[in-house]
Every structure is written in structure tokens, then in C-alpha cells.
């Protein structure tokens, strides 16, 4: 789906949306793009920092009288009816918003779940940007959407939707897919002149990398040596695990190992890296999701948070021709890597909003299933009474490492990571232990009910 197709739909009306988490980085990209489109309008912007919403929108060129802060349902309905944008601090007011689709971007598992549930039961579509919400309650919310004849969808421009769509495209072509995934949050930029590697402004000495820029004969040996060379840098992020958990619900692909492989790899190597182990790669089977750390030189382009699919080649001549045109094919010719080296955040999300409202089409499976548990293992001994604080840009849970478990392998009472966020431990949890629901108090009971309802649905194979 692209913007030109959106304009050709029988329904030419302007689509309106409400946006929660309206002061965030994603929100800004969506609001900036909305300014360029005559068939899309922000009806309601919701954030605790209403003044911040006004300031950001002023920076984006919105006129001062376009936005009005309101405090009750009557005012909200009046402002939206006038064609202006209402700014609110309370998600409960969204019930009277008069918009077509909610874009949920709070990043708060409980708040986001309630906002989405309210919209769906009120007959409005939902585009879910908050992967924390989706990882716990997305399967249940999709079922609620189906019950009410509306769309629940991931949002194009964010990596989960991009990867799900890339998977659907490759599968639709009949390609045999071994692995799908994305790049990590930040590149590893190696400078051969001073033998350093830089990740998001942090620079460390890494003289060993100079001899490791090419993939050796033993792929796994090279990857292990690279990982050791950059071991002082934290490369994994809870956000990566969360995004892959969301992807799993639509694709049925699951993590090969609970911590994922996270190879340090150059883009041109991905077909060799994700080959099956009997062919020298890291994959133990077909059907895995994973994340890799981009290794590149300063002058080389970034993968930019893009997505990939590693597939089997099916005709040597076809893939030799494609390799000559610059496509990534493994050295033995068995595998190829097809990739999109970007994600555009809210700049691309309007395609999802228009698709959902005008065509009733989600950017993902219409019937996702809980194929994985995004759980957490204690990284140190945690005492009873410890509050599992969630914070930072990547919404890490303090003292807990994310893990991605196939539901067949996870204990029935394994606690979803973002159910545990901000909960309190009822008992001591030893380092390395998987958090369970019984370990928690103060968690959101409605969110737990949504998780249990979603997990109870039959899985089958890859989601339709």
C-alpha cells in the first residue's frame, strides 16, 4: 500500500486520528508528516504535558488557534466538530473524540491497553505503536477488534510492521524463508585509522576488529571473535526483544535462542551468517527471528534500523544474475538476504492509518497468536519488595534481562516482561531465574487478564 493507492480509494474523505504519547519522538514524526497530507488530520492529541504538545506543534508550523486544550468531553466534542485539534491530558476523554483511528504511542503497558480497548469497543480502529502494550495484550486486542468489526494493526514505519510486511511479501512470492529480523538500535562504526569502534557516541578501543572485517572461513568463529572485541559495549536492548515478540505474533517465527544471536555482522554477510548451521551459519532451524549489530566503516551507509529476510535460493542461474546486480547471496549460493535498510517512524505511518480506515486492512496479521513469551530473567539476586522499575529510552526493566521464549518452552505462569514493569516482588528471586506471575504484586490485573486470554487462543502455524 502506498500513498498514491490511498488516494485512489472510493472513500476520499479525510481520515482523522487521535494520538496518545503526543510529545514523543514518534509522535513528532507523524505530526510533521500529517502537515503534508490533505487527507489526514490529527483530531485529538493526548499527553500529560499538554503545554509541551502546543510547543512542539508550534515548531512544526501548526497555527496557535489550530490546537485547543480541553478538560471535558463537551469541550472536546465541540473543538473536534470545528475541525480543530483538541489537546487533552486524560485518555478517558478520548471516548468522545469523534476520530476514525487511535494511534497508541504512550509506551505504557496498562495505560496503552486501556486506551486501545476503549477505542476498539467504541467502534474505532487502533494503530499500535507501543510495542510494550502489544507484546502483552496485542493478541487479545486483535480479537476484540474482530468482535467489533474494526482493525487492530501494527504501524508501518516502525520495525515490527515493516518486518511483518516484508515477511508477507517474501512468503507471497513462494520463497523459503529461514530467518527474519532487523538491525539493532545503533551501528558499530569501526575506524581503521585509530582502531576504535563507536556506538552512539561511545568510543572504545577495538584493535582486534581490523583483522575481523572480512568473514572468515569459519563464520561462527569470526562472529565470536567480533563479539569479544566489542564486549564492553551494550548492544542488546529490551526494545529489540519487544519488537521481535510482536513480529512473532503475526508470523509464527520464534527466537532460535532465548537471548537471540545478535551477531556482529556487515550487511553483505547476512546470507552467510543466517545460513543453517550445517552450512556454516548460526541458524539451527527454519523459522527464526533475530537481531544483528551492524558493523560498518565510517563512510559506509547505515542499515538504519531496517529489516531483512534470509531465504533459500531456488535456481542457481536466477540468483547468480541477482548477485551480479548487487544482491546479497551467500558464498555457497544456497541463501540470499533480501532487506529494506530503513524505518521511517511516523513519516510512513499514514499509509497504515489510511489502509485501516479506508480499506479495513491491517499492517500485520488480522488474527495474531501468542507464539512467544517476552519474559525476563533476573540479572542479579533480587529481594522481596524490590520494585521492578521500567525506564530509559528503551524501556529496560531494572535488574531484569529480556528473553524470548517459545510458548511451548515457557512455564505456564511465566510473567510477560511488561506486566512485571513497575510491579513489586513478593519473594526473593535468584539471579538467572525467570520471573513468574506469582513473583509479582501490584501488577495490572486487567493487563494480566488480557495476556491470559491471548495466550489461551490456539496457535496453529504461521499466522494467517
XYZ file of C-alpha atoms in Angstrom:
464
model
C 0.000 0.000 0.000
C 1.314 3.448 -0.859
C 0.030 6.990 -0.689
C -0.980 7.035 -4.354
C -3.135 3.946 -3.849
C -4.696 5.552 -0.801
C -5.821 8.478 -2.897
C -7.482 6.165 -5.407
C -9.838 4.573 -2.896
C -13.595 5.055 -3.383
C -13.754 6.816 0.001
C -11.910 10.104 -0.492
C -12.729 11.634 2.871
C -10.170 12.955 5.283
C -9.131 10.377 7.877
C -8.894 11.652 11.438
C -6.828 10.211 14.251
C -6.222 10.558 17.961
C -2.640 10.242 19.169
C -1.535 9.270 22.656
C 2.004 9.951 23.827
C 1.791 13.070 21.693
C 5.054 14.603 22.953
C 7.235 11.629 21.995
C 9.711 11.270 19.156
C 7.429 9.040 17.119
C 4.560 11.476 17.610
C 6.598 14.329 16.231
C 7.437 12.427 13.044
C 3.768 11.578 12.481
C 2.572 15.118 13.157
C 5.241 16.524 10.850
C 4.105 14.210 8.060
C 0.436 14.961 8.677
C 1.155 18.599 7.818
C 1.952 17.497 4.258
C -1.221 15.477 3.672
C -4.646 16.848 2.802
C -6.424 13.533 3.511
C -5.208 13.068 7.096
C -5.824 15.158 10.207
C -4.977 14.929 13.897
C -8.275 15.328 15.768
C -7.070 14.737 19.332
C -3.593 14.832 20.854
C -3.242 13.260 24.295
C -0.275 13.714 26.610
C 0.244 14.591 30.260
C 2.385 17.506 29.068
C -0.266 19.490 27.194
C 1.940 22.603 27.092
C 4.673 20.526 25.504
C 2.242 19.404 22.801
C 1.484 23.026 21.951
C 5.183 23.932 21.838
C 6.084 21.018 19.593
C 3.216 21.678 17.204
C 4.192 25.356 17.006
C 7.701 24.249 15.991
C 6.123 22.102 13.284
C 4.210 25.061 11.865
C 0.767 24.479 13.317
C -1.056 27.754 13.911
C -1.737 28.634 17.558
C -5.506 28.583 17.065
C -5.438 25.105 15.467
C -4.885 23.445 18.857
C -7.120 23.891 21.896
C -6.515 22.319 25.305
C -9.782 20.965 26.709
C -10.717 19.413 30.034
C -14.074 17.732 29.492
C -15.999 15.722 26.931
C -18.292 18.581 25.880
C -15.381 20.891 25.047
C -13.589 18.087 23.252
C -16.544 17.285 21.003
C -17.013 20.974 20.172
C -13.373 21.555 19.212
C -13.218 18.456 17.009
C -16.517 19.383 15.340
C -14.989 22.760 14.429
C -12.167 20.982 12.582
C -9.556 21.979 15.120
C -7.303 19.712 17.184
C -8.157 19.062 20.815
C -5.297 18.591 23.290
C -6.082 16.515 26.386
C -4.196 15.042 29.333
C -6.630 12.230 30.151
C -7.016 9.203 27.859
C -10.537 8.672 29.232
C -11.679 11.748 27.287
C -10.811 10.042 24.004
C -14.125 8.208 24.128
C -15.801 11.449 22.978
C -13.177 12.322 20.380
C -15.038 11.696 17.140
C -11.973 10.312 15.328
C -11.522 7.336 12.998
C -8.422 5.663 14.430
C -6.363 5.790 17.608
C -2.578 5.845 17.296
C -1.385 4.484 20.650
C 2.151 5.637 21.444
C 2.338 6.061 25.217
C 4.734 3.152 25.749
C 2.813 2.421 28.961
C 1.526 -1.185 29.037
C -1.508 -0.519 31.271
C -2.447 2.958 30.028
C -1.973 1.962 26.404
C -4.026 -1.197 26.816
C -6.966 0.683 28.302
C -6.828 3.409 25.670
C -6.791 0.822 22.874
C -9.560 -1.259 24.438
C -11.739 1.825 24.864
C -11.262 2.767 21.216
C -11.965 -0.722 19.867
C -15.090 -1.286 21.947
C -16.234 2.162 20.857
C -16.021 1.141 17.200
C -12.732 2.861 16.345
C -9.667 1.347 14.714
C -6.333 1.192 16.550
C -2.787 1.503 15.207
C -0.497 0.221 17.955
C 2.915 1.881 18.154
C 3.541 0.938 21.800
C 5.252 -2.413 21.371
C 5.250 -2.802 25.163
C 1.443 -2.866 25.049
C 1.378 -5.131 22.009
C 3.774 -7.699 23.500
C 1.388 -8.332 26.412
C -2.101 -7.624 25.090
C -1.874 -7.367 21.294
C -3.385 -10.796 20.628
C -6.352 -10.037 22.880
C -6.826 -6.562 21.384
C -6.876 -8.014 17.865
C -9.606 -10.421 18.967
C -11.606 -7.526 20.443
C -11.207 -5.633 17.172
C -12.595 -8.596 15.233
C -15.562 -8.793 17.607
C -16.381 -5.136 16.930
C -15.716 -5.095 13.192
C -12.739 -2.739 13.340
C -9.000 -3.011 12.640
C -6.204 -3.515 15.159
C -2.819 -3.108 13.499
C 0.853 -2.510 13.950
C 2.060 0.754 12.401
C 4.082 0.908 9.216
C 7.243 2.932 9.698
C 8.026 1.059 12.891
C 10.108 -2.103 12.591
C 7.519 -4.723 13.615
C 5.049 -3.724 10.900
C 7.820 -3.276 8.341
C 9.202 -6.742 9.064
C 5.785 -8.406 9.084
C 5.002 -6.855 5.706
C 8.416 -7.881 4.357
C 7.768 -11.434 5.561
C 4.324 -11.481 3.921
C 5.829 -10.213 0.672
C 8.544 -12.885 0.616
C 6.106 -15.639 1.608
C 3.648 -14.460 -1.034
C 6.354 -14.991 -3.652
C 6.725 -18.584 -2.511
C 10.227 -18.047 -1.126
C 11.509 -20.483 1.500
C 12.310 -18.267 4.479
C 14.939 -19.336 7.004
C 15.224 -16.234 9.173
C 13.767 -12.749 9.512
C 14.906 -9.867 11.649
C 16.202 -6.346 11.978
C 19.322 -4.455 12.862
C 19.935 -3.357 16.432
C 19.283 0.175 17.588
C 22.776 1.523 16.878
C 25.549 0.695 14.431
C 29.077 -0.329 15.380
C 31.258 2.055 13.383
C 34.845 0.865 13.079
C 37.543 3.438 12.322
C 40.610 1.615 10.962
C 42.837 4.685 11.374
C 42.677 4.689 15.167
C 41.387 1.089 15.674
C 38.289 2.191 17.575
C 34.634 1.313 17.358
C 31.890 3.834 18.106
C 28.301 3.105 19.110
C 26.022 6.107 19.695
C 28.807 8.437 20.809
C 30.613 5.854 22.947
C 34.028 5.000 21.536
C 36.215 2.109 22.683
C 39.479 0.654 21.505
C 38.980 -2.435 19.350
C 42.264 -3.243 17.599
C 41.177 -6.857 17.026
C 38.431 -5.756 14.639
C 40.938 -4.728 11.993
C 41.652 -8.362 11.224
C 37.973 -9.334 11.503
C 36.373 -7.069 8.915
C 36.060 -9.965 6.483
C 34.036 -13.023 7.342
C 36.457 -15.887 7.800
C 36.080 -19.419 6.561
C 34.561 -20.343 9.915
C 31.626 -17.928 10.171
C 30.750 -18.665 13.787
C 34.383 -18.322 14.860
C 34.593 -14.881 13.240
C 31.336 -13.797 14.871
C 32.545 -14.960 18.293
C 35.797 -13.025 17.886
C 33.932 -9.877 16.855
C 31.578 -10.155 19.819
C 34.573 -10.437 22.140
C 36.212 -7.388 20.534
C 33.178 -5.192 21.321
C 32.172 -6.885 24.582
C 32.465 -3.630 26.538
C 29.547 -2.138 24.570
C 25.935 -2.979 25.432
C 24.453 -3.990 22.108
C 21.141 -5.600 23.037
C 18.065 -3.618 24.062
C 14.709 -4.563 25.541
C 13.124 -2.721 22.612
C 14.645 -5.241 20.187
C 13.184 -8.196 22.066
C 9.834 -6.481 22.321
C 9.689 -5.792 18.596
C 10.571 -9.385 17.748
C 7.865 -10.599 20.146
C 5.327 -8.543 18.201
C 6.648 -9.899 14.899
C 6.290 -13.448 16.219
C 2.557 -12.982 16.813
C 1.946 -12.265 13.123
C 4.481 -14.629 11.548
C 4.812 -17.644 13.849
C 8.607 -17.279 13.669
C 10.337 -17.526 17.050
C 13.782 -16.922 18.558
C 16.439 -19.565 17.911
C 17.881 -18.997 21.400
C 16.197 -17.018 24.163
C 18.781 -14.221 24.141
C 18.783 -14.152 20.309
C 22.057 -14.460 18.402
C 22.885 -10.753 17.987
C 25.789 -11.376 15.590
C 28.148 -8.518 14.796
C 27.838 -8.561 11.022
C 28.258 -6.493 7.902
C 25.203 -6.242 5.686
C 26.810 -8.109 2.795
C 27.382 -11.096 5.095
C 23.839 -11.713 6.296
C 23.077 -14.573 3.907
C 26.137 -16.455 5.214
C 25.521 -15.504 8.855
C 21.909 -16.745 8.946
C 22.520 -19.898 6.922
C 21.659 -23.135 8.700
C 24.404 -24.441 10.977
C 25.155 -27.367 8.665
C 26.035 -24.768 6.035
C 28.195 -22.706 8.375
C 25.699 -20.156 9.737
C 24.107 -19.576 13.128
C 20.547 -20.786 12.459
C 19.656 -24.159 13.969
C 16.364 -24.404 12.066
C 13.987 -22.606 9.743
C 11.577 -20.007 11.113
C 13.661 -17.798 13.406
C 13.514 -14.139 14.332
C 16.744 -12.404 15.280
C 18.583 -9.101 15.604
C 22.076 -8.264 14.371
C 24.527 -5.479 15.190
C 25.620 -3.628 12.060
C 29.394 -3.428 11.674
C 30.449 -0.767 9.189
C 33.159 1.725 8.312
C 32.568 5.471 8.845
C 31.957 6.158 5.152
C 29.533 3.264 4.658
C 25.769 3.684 4.766
C 23.830 2.536 7.802
C 21.197 -0.202 7.786
C 19.134 2.457 9.624
C 17.071 0.080 11.725
C 15.994 -1.804 8.641
C 14.606 -5.330 8.272
C 15.695 -8.469 6.451
C 14.628 -11.926 5.344
C 17.110 -14.701 4.599
C 15.722 -17.134 2.034
C 16.863 -20.202 0.169
C 17.849 -19.678 -3.429
C 15.848 -21.867 -5.786
C 17.538 -21.517 -9.175
C 21.328 -21.015 -9.401
C 21.192 -19.022 -12.617
C 18.494 -16.657 -11.320
C 20.399 -15.926 -8.125
C 23.742 -15.635 -9.883
C 22.133 -12.986 -12.052
C 20.767 -11.223 -8.966
C 24.145 -11.437 -7.228
C 25.702 -9.706 -10.224
C 23.184 -6.922 -9.728
C 24.333 -6.414 -6.154
C 22.010 -8.635 -4.180
C 23.360 -10.374 -1.089
C 23.888 -14.068 -1.821
C 25.835 -16.471 0.396
C 29.260 -17.624 -0.705
C 27.977 -21.139 -1.386
C 24.975 -19.816 -3.314
C 22.403 -21.547 -1.073
C 20.945 -18.442 0.601
C 20.105 -14.851 -0.177
C 19.294 -11.901 2.065
C 16.547 -9.519 0.967
C 16.370 -6.340 3.011
C 14.948 -2.866 3.477
C 17.661 -0.650 5.005
C 15.391 1.855 6.730
C 12.460 2.508 9.009
C 10.823 5.900 8.786
C 8.788 6.010 12.008
C 5.733 8.273 11.756
C 6.724 9.550 8.325
C 5.410 6.280 6.865
C 2.627 5.549 9.364
C -0.078 7.453 7.402
C -0.198 4.513 4.973
C -1.357 2.284 7.838
C -3.947 4.786 9.027
C -5.425 5.184 5.554
C -5.363 1.435 4.907
C -7.126 0.641 8.173
C -9.851 3.276 7.886
C -10.497 3.309 4.135
C -9.832 -0.338 3.292
C -10.144 -2.249 6.571
C -6.660 -3.706 6.106
C -4.102 -4.123 8.939
C -0.318 -3.887 8.527
C 0.059 -7.362 10.001
C -1.963 -10.484 10.577
C -5.685 -9.950 11.217
C -5.503 -12.908 13.637
C -2.177 -12.790 15.544
C -1.376 -15.539 18.017
C 0.881 -15.756 21.073
C 3.796 -17.754 19.670
C 6.331 -16.388 22.163
C 6.613 -15.108 25.693
C 8.671 -11.962 26.117
C 9.826 -12.816 29.624
C 12.544 -11.658 31.948
C 15.411 -13.271 33.861
C 16.878 -11.662 36.940
C 20.377 -10.345 36.235
C 21.213 -10.365 39.943
C 19.663 -11.598 43.172
C 16.507 -9.566 43.727
C 14.982 -9.278 47.190
C 11.303 -9.436 48.044
C 9.881 -5.910 47.984
C 12.026 -4.806 45.043
C 10.128 -2.564 42.608
C 10.904 -3.574 39.012
C 11.301 -0.066 37.677
C 10.959 0.455 33.930
C 12.755 3.409 32.406
C 15.126 4.852 29.849
C 14.751 5.293 26.119
C 14.479 1.524 25.561
C 12.137 0.865 28.483
C 14.526 -1.525 30.217
C 13.331 -3.154 33.435
C 15.963 -2.654 36.128
C 17.606 -5.879 37.266
C 15.909 -7.964 34.589
C 17.165 -9.138 31.191
C 14.582 -9.751 28.458
C 14.326 -13.224 26.942
C 12.234 -14.504 24.079
C 10.781 -17.939 24.760
C 8.646 -20.140 22.544
C 5.344 -20.609 24.343
C 5.897 -24.384 24.252
C 9.084 -23.934 26.280
C 7.911 -21.248 28.706
C 6.318 -22.117 32.059
C 2.575 -21.535 32.061
C 2.942 -18.809 34.702
C 5.910 -17.016 33.106
C 5.401 -13.274 33.574
C 5.439 -11.070 30.467
C 8.231 -8.517 30.878
C 5.904 -5.541 30.559
C 3.397 -6.943 33.011
C 6.293 -7.087 35.500
C 7.321 -3.484 34.785
C 6.741 -1.333 37.903
C 5.408 -4.347 39.830
C 6.824 -5.365 43.224
C 8.410 -8.723 44.015
C 6.509 -10.818 46.552
C 9.533 -13.029 47.245
C 13.254 -13.288 46.620
C 14.242 -14.076 43.034
C 17.676 -15.554 42.412
C 19.920 -14.351 39.613
C 19.125 -16.215 36.397
C 15.579 -17.096 37.439
C 12.674 -16.478 35.102
C 10.079 -14.132 36.560
C 6.644 -15.655 37.129
C 3.294 -14.059 37.816
C 3.417 -15.498 41.340
C 6.573 -13.434 41.959
C 4.642 -10.187 41.430
C 2.249 -7.924 43.229
C 0.964 -4.531 42.194
C 0.796 -5.542 38.542
C -2.202 -4.564 36.448
C -4.873 -7.258 36.747
C -6.710 -6.229 33.580
C -3.468 -6.473 31.627
C -2.852 -9.933 33.071
C -6.367 -10.982 32.048
C -5.686 -9.774 28.518
C -2.414 -11.741 28.424
C -4.104 -14.912 29.633
C -6.921 -14.511 27.113
C -4.484 -14.053 24.256
C -2.321 -16.968 25.288
C -5.369 -19.245 25.511
C -6.114 -18.864 21.791
C -4.929 -21.796 19.622
C -1.721 -21.025 17.755
C -1.511 -23.283 14.734
C 1.343 -22.451 12.347
C 2.428 -19.096 10.985
C -0.294 -16.528 11.496
C -2.617 -16.009 8.555
